PDB file of C-alpha atoms in Angstrom:
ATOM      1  CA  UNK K   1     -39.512 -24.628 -23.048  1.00  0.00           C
ATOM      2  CA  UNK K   2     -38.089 -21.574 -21.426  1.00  0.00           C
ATOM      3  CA  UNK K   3     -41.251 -21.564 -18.880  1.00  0.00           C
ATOM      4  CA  UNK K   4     -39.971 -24.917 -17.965  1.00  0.00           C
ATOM      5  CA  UNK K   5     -36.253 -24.122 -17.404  1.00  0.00           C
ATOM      6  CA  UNK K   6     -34.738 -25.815 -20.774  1.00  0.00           C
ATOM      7  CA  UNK K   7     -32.241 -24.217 -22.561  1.00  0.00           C
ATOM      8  CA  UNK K   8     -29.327 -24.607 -24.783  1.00  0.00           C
ATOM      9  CA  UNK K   9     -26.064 -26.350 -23.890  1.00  0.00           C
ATOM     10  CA  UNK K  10     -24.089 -23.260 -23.096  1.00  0.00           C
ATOM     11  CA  UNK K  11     -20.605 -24.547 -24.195  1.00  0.00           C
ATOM     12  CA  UNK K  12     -21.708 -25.018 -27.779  1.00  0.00           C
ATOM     13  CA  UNK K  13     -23.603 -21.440 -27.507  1.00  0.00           C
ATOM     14  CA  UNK K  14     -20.238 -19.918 -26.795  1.00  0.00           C
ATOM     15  CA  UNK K  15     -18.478 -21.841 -29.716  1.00  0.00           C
ATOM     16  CA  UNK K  16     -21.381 -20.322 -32.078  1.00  0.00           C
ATOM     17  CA  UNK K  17     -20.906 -16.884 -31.196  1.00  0.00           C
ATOM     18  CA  UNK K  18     -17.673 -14.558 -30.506  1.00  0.00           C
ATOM     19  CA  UNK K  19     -17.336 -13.230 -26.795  1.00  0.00           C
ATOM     20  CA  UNK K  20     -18.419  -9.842 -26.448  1.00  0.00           C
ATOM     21  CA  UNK K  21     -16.583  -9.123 -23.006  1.00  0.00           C
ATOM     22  CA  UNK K  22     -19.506  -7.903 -21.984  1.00  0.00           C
ATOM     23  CA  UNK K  23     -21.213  -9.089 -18.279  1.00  0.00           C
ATOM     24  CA  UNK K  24     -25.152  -7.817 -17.483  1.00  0.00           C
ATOM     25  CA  UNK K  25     -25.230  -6.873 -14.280  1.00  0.00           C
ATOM     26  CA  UNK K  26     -29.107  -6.809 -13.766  1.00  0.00           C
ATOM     27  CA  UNK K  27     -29.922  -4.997 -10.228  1.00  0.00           C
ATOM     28  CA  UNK K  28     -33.734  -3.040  -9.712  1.00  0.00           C
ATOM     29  CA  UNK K  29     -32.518   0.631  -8.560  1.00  0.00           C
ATOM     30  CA  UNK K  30     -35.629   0.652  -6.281  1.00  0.00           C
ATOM     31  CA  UNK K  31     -35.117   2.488  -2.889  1.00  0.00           C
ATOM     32  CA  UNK K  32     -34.794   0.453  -0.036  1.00  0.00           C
ATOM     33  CA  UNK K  33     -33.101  -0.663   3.366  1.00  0.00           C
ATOM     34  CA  UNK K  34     -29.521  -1.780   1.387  1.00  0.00           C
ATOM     35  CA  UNK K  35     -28.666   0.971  -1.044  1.00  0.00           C
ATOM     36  CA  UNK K  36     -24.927   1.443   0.279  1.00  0.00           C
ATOM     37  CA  UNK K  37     -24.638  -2.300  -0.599  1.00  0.00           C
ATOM     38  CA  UNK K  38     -25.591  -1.963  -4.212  1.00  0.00           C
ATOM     39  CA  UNK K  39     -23.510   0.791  -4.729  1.00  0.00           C
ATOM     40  CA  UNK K  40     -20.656  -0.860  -3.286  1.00  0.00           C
ATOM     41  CA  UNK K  41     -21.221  -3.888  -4.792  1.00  0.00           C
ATOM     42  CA  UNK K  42     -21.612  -2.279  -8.747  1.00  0.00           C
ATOM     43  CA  UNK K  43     -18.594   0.195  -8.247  1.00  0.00           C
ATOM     44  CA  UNK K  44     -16.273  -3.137  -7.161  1.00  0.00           C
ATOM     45  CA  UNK K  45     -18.173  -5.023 -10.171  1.00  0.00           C
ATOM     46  CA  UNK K  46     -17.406  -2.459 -12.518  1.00  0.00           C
ATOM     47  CA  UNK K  47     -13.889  -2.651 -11.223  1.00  0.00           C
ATOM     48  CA  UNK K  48     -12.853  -6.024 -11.527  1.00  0.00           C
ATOM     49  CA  UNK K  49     -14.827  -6.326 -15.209  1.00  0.00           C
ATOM     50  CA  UNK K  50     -12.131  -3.150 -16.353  1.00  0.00           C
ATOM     51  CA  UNK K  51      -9.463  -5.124 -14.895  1.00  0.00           C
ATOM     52  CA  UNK K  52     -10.501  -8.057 -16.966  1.00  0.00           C
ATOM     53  CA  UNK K  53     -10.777  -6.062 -19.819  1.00  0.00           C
ATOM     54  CA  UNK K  54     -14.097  -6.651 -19.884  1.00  0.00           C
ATOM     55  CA  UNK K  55     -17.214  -4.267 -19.379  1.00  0.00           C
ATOM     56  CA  UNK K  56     -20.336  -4.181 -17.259  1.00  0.00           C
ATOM     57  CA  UNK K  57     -23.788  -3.607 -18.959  1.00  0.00           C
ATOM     58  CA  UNK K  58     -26.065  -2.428 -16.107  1.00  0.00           C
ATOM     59  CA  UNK K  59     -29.593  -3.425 -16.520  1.00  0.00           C
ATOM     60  CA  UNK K  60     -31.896  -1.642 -13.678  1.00  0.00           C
ATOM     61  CA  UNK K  61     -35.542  -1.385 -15.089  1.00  0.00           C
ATOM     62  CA  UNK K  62     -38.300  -3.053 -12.947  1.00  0.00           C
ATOM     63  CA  UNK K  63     -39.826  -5.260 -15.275  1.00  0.00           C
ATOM     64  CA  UNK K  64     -37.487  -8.110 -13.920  1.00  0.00           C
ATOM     65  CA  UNK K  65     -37.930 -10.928 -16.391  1.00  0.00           C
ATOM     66  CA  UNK K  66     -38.527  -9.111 -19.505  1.00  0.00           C
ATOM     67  CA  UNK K  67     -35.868  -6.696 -19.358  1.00  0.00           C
ATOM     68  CA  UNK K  68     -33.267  -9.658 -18.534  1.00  0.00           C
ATOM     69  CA  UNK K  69     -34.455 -11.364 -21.366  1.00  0.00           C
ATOM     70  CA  UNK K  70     -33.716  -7.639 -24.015  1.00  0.00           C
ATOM     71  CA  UNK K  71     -30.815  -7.075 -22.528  1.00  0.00           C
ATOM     72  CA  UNK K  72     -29.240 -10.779 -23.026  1.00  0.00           C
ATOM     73  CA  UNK K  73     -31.316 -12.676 -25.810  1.00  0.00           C
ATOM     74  CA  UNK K  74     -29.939  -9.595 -28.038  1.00  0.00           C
ATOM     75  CA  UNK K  75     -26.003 -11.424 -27.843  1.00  0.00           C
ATOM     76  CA  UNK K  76     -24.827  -8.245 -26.075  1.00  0.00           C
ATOM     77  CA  UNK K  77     -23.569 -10.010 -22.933  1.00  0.00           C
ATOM     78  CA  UNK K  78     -21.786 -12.996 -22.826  1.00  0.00           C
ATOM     79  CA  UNK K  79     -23.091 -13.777 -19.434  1.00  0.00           C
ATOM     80  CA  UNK K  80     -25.127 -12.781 -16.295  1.00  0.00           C
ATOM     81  CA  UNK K  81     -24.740 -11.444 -12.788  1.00  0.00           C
ATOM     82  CA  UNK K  82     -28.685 -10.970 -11.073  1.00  0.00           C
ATOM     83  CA  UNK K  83     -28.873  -9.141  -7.727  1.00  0.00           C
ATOM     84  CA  UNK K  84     -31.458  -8.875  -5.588  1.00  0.00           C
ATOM     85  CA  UNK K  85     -32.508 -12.229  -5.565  1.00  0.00           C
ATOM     86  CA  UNK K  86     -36.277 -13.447  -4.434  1.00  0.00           C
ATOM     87  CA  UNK K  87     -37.057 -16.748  -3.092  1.00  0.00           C
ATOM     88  CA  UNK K  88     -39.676 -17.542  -5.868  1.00  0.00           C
ATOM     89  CA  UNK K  89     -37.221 -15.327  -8.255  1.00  0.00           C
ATOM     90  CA  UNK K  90     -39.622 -15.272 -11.799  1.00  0.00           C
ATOM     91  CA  UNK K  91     -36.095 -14.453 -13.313  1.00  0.00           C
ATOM     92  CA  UNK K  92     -34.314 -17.451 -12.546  1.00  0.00           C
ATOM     93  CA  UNK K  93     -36.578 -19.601 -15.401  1.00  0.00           C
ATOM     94  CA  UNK K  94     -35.528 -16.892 -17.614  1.00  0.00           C
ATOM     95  CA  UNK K  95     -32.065 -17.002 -16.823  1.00  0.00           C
ATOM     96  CA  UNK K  96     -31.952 -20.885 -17.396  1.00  0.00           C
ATOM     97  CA  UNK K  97     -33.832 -20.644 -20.986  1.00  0.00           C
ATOM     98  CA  UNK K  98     -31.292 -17.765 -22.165  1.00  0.00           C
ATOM     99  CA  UNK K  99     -28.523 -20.416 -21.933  1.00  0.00           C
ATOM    100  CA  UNK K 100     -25.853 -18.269 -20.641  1.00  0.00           C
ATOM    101  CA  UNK K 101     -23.650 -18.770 -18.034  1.00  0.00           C
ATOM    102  CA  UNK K 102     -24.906 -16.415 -15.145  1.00  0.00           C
ATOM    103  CA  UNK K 103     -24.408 -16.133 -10.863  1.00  0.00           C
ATOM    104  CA  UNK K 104     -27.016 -15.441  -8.776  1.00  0.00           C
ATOM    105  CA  UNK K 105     -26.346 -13.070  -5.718  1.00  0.00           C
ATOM    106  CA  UNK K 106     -28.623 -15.075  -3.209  1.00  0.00           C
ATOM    107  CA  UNK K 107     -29.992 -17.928  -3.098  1.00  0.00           C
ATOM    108  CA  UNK K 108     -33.564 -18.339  -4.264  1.00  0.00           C
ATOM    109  CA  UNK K 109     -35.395 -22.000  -2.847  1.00  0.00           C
ATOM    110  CA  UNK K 110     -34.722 -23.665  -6.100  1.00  0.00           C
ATOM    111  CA  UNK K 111     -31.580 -22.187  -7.615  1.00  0.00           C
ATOM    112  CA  UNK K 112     -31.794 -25.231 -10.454  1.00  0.00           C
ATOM    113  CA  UNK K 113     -28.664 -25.755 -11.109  1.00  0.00           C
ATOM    114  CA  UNK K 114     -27.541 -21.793 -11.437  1.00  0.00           C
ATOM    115  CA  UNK K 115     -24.284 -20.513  -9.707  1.00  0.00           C
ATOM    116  CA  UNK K 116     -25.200 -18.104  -6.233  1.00  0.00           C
ATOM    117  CA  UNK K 117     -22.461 -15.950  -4.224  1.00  0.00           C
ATOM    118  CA  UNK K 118     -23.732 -14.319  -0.955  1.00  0.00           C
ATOM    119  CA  UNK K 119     -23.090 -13.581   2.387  1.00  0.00           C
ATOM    120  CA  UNK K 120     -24.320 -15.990   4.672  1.00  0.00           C
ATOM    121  CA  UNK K 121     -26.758 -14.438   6.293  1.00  0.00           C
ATOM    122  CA  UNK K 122     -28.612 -17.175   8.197  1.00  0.00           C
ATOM    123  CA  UNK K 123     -24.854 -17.577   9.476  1.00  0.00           C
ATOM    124  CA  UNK K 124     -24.849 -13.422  10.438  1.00  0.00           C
ATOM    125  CA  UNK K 125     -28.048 -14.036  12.287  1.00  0.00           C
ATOM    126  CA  UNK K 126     -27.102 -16.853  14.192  1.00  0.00           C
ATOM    127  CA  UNK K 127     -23.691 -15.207  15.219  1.00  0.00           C
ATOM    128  CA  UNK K 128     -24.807 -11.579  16.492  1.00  0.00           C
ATOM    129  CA  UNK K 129     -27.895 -13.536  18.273  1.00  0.00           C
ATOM    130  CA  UNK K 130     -25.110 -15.860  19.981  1.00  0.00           C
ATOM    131  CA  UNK K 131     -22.849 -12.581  20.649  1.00  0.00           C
ATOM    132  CA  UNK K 132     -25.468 -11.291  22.742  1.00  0.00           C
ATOM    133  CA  UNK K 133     -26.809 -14.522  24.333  1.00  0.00           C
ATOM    134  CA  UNK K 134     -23.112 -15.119  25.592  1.00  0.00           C
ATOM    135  CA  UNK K 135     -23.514 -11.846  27.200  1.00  0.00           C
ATOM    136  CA  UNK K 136     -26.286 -12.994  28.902  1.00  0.00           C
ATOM    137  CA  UNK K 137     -28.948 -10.931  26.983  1.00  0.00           C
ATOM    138  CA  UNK K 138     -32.470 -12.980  26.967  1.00  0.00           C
ATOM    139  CA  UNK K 139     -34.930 -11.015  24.954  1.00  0.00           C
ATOM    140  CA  UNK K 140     -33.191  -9.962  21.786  1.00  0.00           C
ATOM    141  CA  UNK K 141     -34.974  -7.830  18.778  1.00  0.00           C
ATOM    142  CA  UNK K 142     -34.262  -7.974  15.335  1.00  0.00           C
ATOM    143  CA  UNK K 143     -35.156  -4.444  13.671  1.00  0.00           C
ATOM    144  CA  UNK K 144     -35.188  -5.969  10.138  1.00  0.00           C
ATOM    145  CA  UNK K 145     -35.923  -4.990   6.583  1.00  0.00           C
ATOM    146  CA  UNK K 146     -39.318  -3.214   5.327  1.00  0.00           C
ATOM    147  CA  UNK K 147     -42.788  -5.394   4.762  1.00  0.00           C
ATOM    148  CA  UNK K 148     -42.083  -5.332   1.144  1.00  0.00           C
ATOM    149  CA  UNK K 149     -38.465  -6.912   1.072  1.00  0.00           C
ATOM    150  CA  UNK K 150     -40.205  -9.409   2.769  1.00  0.00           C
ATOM    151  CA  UNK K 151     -43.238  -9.964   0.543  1.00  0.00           C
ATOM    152  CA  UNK K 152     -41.119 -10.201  -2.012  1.00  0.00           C
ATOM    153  CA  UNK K 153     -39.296 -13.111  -0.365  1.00  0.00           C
ATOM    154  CA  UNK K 154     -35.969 -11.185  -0.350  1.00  0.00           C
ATOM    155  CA  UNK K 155     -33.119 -13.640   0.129  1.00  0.00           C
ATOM    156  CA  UNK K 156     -30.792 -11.636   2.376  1.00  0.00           C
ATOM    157  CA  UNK K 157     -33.786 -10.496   4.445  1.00  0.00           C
ATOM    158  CA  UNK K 158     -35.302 -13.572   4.917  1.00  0.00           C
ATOM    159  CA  UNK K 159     -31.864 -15.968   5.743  1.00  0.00           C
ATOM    160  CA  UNK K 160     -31.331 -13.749   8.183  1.00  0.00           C
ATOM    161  CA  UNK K 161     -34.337 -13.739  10.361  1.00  0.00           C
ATOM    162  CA  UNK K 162     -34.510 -17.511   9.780  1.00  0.00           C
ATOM    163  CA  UNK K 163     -31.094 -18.070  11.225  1.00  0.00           C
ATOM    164  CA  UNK K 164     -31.694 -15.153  14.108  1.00  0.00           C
ATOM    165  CA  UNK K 165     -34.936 -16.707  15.041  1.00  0.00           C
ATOM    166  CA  UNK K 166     -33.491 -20.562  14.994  1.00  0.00           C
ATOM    167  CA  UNK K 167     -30.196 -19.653  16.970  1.00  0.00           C
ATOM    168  CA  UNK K 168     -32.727 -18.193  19.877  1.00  0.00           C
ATOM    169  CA  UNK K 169     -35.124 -21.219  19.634  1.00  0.00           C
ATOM    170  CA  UNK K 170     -31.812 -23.373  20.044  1.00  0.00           C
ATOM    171  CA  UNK K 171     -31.240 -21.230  23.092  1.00  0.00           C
ATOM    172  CA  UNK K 172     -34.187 -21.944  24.488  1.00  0.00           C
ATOM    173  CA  UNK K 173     -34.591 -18.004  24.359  1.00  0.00           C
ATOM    174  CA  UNK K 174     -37.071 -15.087  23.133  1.00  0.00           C
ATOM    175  CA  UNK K 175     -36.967 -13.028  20.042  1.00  0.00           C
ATOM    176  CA  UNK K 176     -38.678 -10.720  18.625  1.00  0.00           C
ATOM    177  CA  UNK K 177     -38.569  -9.510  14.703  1.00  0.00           C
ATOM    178  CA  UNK K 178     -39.653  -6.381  13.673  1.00  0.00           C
ATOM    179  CA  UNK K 179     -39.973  -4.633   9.980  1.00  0.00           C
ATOM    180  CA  UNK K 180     -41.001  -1.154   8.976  1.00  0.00           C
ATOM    181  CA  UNK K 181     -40.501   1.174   6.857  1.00  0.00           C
ATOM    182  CA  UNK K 182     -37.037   3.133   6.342  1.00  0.00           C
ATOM    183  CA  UNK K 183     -38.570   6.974   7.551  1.00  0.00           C
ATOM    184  CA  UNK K 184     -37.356   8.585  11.329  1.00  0.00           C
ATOM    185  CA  UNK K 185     -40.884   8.833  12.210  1.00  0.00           C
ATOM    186  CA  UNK K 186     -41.563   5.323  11.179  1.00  0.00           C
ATOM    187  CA  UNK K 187     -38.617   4.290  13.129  1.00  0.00           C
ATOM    188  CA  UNK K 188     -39.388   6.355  16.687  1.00  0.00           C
ATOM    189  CA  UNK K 189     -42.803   4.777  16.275  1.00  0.00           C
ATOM    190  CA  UNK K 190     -41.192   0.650  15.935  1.00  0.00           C
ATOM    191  CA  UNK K 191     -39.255   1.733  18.905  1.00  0.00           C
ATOM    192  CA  UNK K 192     -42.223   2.813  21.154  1.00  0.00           C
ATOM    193  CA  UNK K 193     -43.980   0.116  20.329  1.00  0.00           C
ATOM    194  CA  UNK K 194     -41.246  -2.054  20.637  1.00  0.00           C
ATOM    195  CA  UNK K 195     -40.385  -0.860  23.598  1.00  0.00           C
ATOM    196  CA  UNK K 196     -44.238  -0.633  25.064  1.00  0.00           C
ATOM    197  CA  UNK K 197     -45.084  -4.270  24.387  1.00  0.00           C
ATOM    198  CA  UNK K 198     -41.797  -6.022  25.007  1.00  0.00           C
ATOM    199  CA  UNK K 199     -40.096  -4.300  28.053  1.00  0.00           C
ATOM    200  CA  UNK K 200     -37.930  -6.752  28.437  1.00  0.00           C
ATOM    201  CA  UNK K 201     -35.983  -6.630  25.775  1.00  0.00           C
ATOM    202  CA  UNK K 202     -32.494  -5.689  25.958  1.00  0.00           C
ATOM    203  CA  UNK K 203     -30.444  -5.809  23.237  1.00  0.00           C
ATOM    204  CA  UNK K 204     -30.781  -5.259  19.218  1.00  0.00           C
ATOM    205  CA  UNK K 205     -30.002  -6.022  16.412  1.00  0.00           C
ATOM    206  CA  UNK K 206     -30.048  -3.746  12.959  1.00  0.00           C
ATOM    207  CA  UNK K 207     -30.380  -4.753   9.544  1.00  0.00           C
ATOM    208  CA  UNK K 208     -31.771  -2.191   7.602  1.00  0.00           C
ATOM    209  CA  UNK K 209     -29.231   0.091   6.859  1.00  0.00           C
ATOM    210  CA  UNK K 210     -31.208   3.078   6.426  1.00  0.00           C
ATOM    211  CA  UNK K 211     -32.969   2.855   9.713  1.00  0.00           C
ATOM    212  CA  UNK K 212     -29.987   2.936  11.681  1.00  0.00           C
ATOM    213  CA  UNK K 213     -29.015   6.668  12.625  1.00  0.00           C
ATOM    214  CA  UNK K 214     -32.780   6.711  13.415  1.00  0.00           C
ATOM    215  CA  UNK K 215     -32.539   3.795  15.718  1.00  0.00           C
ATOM    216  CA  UNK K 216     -29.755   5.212  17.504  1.00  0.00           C
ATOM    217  CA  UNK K 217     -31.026   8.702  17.271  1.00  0.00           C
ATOM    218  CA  UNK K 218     -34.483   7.327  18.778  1.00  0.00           C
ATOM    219  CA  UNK K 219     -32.773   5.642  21.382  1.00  0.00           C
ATOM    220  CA  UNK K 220     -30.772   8.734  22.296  1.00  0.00           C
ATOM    221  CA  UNK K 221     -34.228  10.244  22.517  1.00  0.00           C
ATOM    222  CA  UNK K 222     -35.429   7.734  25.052  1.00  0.00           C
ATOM    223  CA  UNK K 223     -32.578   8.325  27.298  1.00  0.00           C
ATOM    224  CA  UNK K 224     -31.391   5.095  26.395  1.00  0.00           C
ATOM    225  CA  UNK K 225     -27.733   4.837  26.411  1.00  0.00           C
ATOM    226  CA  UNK K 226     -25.785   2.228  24.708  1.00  0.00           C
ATOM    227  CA  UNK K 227     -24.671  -0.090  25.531  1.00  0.00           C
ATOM    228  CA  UNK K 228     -25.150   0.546  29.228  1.00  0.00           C
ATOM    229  CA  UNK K 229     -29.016   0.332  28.651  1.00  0.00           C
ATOM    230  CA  UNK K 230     -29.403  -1.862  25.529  1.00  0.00           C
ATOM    231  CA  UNK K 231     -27.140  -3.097  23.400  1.00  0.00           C
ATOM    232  CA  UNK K 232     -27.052  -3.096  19.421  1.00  0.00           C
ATOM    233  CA  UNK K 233     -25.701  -5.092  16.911  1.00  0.00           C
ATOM    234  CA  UNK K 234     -25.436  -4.144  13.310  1.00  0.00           C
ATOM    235  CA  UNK K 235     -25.418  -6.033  10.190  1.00  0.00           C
ATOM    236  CA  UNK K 236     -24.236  -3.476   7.061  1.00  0.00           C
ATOM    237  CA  UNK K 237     -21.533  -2.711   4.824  1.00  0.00           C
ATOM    238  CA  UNK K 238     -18.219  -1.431   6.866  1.00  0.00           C
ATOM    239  CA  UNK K 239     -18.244   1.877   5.568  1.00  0.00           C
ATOM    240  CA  UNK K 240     -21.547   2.919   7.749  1.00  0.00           C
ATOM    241  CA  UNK K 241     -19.602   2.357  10.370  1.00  0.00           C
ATOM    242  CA  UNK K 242     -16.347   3.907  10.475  1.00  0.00           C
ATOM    243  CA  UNK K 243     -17.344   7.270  11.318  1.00  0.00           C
ATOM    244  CA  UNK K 244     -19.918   6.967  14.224  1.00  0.00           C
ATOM    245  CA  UNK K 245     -19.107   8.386  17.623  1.00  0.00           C
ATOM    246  CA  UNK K 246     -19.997   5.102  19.111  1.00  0.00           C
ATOM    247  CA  UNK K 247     -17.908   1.930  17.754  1.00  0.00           C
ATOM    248  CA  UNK K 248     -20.584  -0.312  16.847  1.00  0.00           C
ATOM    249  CA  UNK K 249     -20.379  -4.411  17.344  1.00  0.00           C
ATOM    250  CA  UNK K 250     -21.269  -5.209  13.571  1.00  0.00           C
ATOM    251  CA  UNK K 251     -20.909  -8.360  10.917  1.00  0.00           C
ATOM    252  CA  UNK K 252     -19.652  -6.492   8.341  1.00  0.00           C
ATOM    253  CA  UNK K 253     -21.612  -7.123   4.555  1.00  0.00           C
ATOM    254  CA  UNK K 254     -18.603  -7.375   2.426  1.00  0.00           C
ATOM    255  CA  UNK K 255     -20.344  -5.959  -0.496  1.00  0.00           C
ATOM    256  CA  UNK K 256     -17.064  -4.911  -2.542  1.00  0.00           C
ATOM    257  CA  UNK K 257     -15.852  -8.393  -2.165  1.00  0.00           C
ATOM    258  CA  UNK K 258     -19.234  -9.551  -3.243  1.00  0.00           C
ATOM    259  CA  UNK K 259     -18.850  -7.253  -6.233  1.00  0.00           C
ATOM    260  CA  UNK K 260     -15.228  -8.524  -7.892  1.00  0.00           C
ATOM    261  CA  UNK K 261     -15.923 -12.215  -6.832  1.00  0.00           C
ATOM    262  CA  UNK K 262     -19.260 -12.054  -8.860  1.00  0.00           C
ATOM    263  CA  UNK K 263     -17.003 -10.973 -11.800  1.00  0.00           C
ATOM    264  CA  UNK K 264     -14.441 -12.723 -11.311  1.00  0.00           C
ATOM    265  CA  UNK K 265     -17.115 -16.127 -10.982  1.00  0.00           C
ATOM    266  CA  UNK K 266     -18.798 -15.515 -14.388  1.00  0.00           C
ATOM    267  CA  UNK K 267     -15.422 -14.693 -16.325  1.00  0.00           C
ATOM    268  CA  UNK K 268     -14.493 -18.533 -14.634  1.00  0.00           C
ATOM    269  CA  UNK K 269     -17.316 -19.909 -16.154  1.00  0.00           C
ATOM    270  CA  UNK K 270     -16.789 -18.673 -19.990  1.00  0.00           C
ATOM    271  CA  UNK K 271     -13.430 -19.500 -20.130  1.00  0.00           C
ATOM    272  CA  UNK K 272     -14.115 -23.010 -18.395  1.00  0.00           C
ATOM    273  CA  UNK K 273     -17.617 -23.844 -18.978  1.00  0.00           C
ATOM    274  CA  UNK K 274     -18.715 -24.959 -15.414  1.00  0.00           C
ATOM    275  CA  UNK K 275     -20.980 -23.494 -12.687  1.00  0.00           C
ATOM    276  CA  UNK K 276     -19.380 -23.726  -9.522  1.00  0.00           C
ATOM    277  CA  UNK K 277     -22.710 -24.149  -7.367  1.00  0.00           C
ATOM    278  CA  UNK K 278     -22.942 -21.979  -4.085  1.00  0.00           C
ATOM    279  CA  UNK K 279     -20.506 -20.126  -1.984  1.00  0.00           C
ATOM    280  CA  UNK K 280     -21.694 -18.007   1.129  1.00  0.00           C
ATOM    281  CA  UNK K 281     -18.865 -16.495   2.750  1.00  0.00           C
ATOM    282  CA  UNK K 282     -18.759 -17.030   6.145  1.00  0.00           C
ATOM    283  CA  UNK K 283     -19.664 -13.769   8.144  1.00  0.00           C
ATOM    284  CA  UNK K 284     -17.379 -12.458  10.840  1.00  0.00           C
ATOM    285  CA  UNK K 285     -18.808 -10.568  13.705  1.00  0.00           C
ATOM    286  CA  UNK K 286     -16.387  -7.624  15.251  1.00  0.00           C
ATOM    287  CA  UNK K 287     -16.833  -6.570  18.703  1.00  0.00           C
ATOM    288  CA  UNK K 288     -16.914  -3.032  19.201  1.00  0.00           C
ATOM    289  CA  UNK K 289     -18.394  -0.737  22.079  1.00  0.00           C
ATOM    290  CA  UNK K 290     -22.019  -0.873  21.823  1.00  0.00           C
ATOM    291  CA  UNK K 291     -22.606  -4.175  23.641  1.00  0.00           C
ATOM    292  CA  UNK K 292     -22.446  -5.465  26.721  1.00  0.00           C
ATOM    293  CA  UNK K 293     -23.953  -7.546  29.408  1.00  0.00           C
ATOM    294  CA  UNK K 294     -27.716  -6.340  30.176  1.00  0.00           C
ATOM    295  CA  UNK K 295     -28.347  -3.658  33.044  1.00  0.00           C
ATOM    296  CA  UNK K 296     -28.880  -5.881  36.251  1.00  0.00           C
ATOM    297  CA  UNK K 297     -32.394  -4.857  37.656  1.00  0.00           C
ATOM    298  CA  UNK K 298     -33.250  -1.917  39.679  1.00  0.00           C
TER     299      UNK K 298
END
């Protein structure tokens, strides 16, 4: 039954048992590309559950599946909040058989019914690869998450190639996408290459968040100044930006936002009953200094 996605009705679930005012917030602490936005996104969680007089049980081990199903089967939480969503997401039947009401932050390809909040990032893609074609920029790169985020069918990681890649075939332009790992030396070797087999490019965009000072660094290396050389776009939480030398065009990942809306959706759903489907907030894409139109030729 729970393989299959059945579960109880969860209104008469909630009449059977008290509320705890208690919310599992079940995020995998692994290292990767978007730690700033977890942390953000928990400490504004953990916020707006206190100010709701309610509090957040965090539930970061890696067996996915089983340790949702400990950490809510036991009645502890009354319901669910499950970052780091996958597209095939072996969670999500587990989620639906525990019969609690729960949000999803992403959107896996068959969500089934369950509530998702996100950024929309196949939006973000689209918009910082239509910044830069309106500059007249014709070869753009994305420098995006590690292989694995990928592998894994990561749902930020994947929208947002999907929509960078579509806005540029809509263009009737070239794009490249890149992924590797998160090191400086893995970083200065993506940018040679990069650079080696696609000369042409002149403008990119960033989102990995732990690759950037290496990407600018590595640039700086190359004598490549921005944006009078190449331009760069950025797609990470505000904070990463507001203390670089060099104001950086970005869409902002509002991952505090994120964090008390996720709260403040679950909370609707006990007191109400209903899911309210998906929301992706619509990204907005702030100009700053580090783009412009490409170098004319020598």
């Amino acid at each position: 039954m729970r393989k299959r996605g059945h579960h109880r009705q969860t209104g008469a679930r909630l009449e059977a048992a008290p509320r705890t005012n208690v919310l599992a917030l079940v995020v995998p602490l692994r290292a990767g590309p978007h730690d700033v936005v977890v942390r953000e996104f928990v400490a504004a969680a953990i916020s707006a559950a206190g100010a709701r007089d309610h509090a957040l049980l965090l539930v970061t081990a890696e067996d996915g599946p089983a340790a949702l199903r400990r950490a809510v089967s036991s009645s502890i939480a009354d319901g669910v909040v499950l970052m780091d969503v996958e597209a095939a997401d072996p969670r999500v039947p587990v989620l639906l058989g525990l019969g609690r009401p729960a949000l999803l932050i992403g959107v896996p390809d068959r969500p089934r019914g369950l509530a998702c909040l996100d950024l929309d990032f196949a939006a973000a893609g689209a918009a910082c690869f239509g910044h830069l074609a309106g500059l007249g920029h014709e070869h753009v790169a994305l420098i995006g998450s590690p292989p694995a985020a990928y592998r894994r069918g990561s749902s930020s990681a994947t929208r947002l190639a999907r929509g960078f890649t579509a806005e540029a075939a809509r263009r009737g332009l070239r794009s490249t996408t890149l992924a590797w790992g998160n090191t400086h030396r893995k970083t200065l070797r993506g940018l040679d290459a990069l650079f080696t087999r696609q000369p042409d490019v002149t403008a990119i965009v960033v989102h990995n968040e732990t690759a950037l000072p290496a990407v600018l660094a590595g640039l700086h290396e190359r004598g490549l100044r921005v944006p009078e050389d190449i331009s760069l776009v950025t797609v990470c939480p505000e904070s990463l930006t507001e203390h670089s030398l060099l104001e950086l065009t970005r869409v902002a990942i509002p991952a505090r936002e994120l964090g008390a809306l996720a709260v403040e959706t679950v909370i609707g759903q006990l007191d109400d009953g209903t899911a309210p489907g998906t929301r992706l907030l619509a990204p907005k894409l702030t100009v700053g200094a580090s783009t412009a139109p490409p170098a004319s030729p020598a």
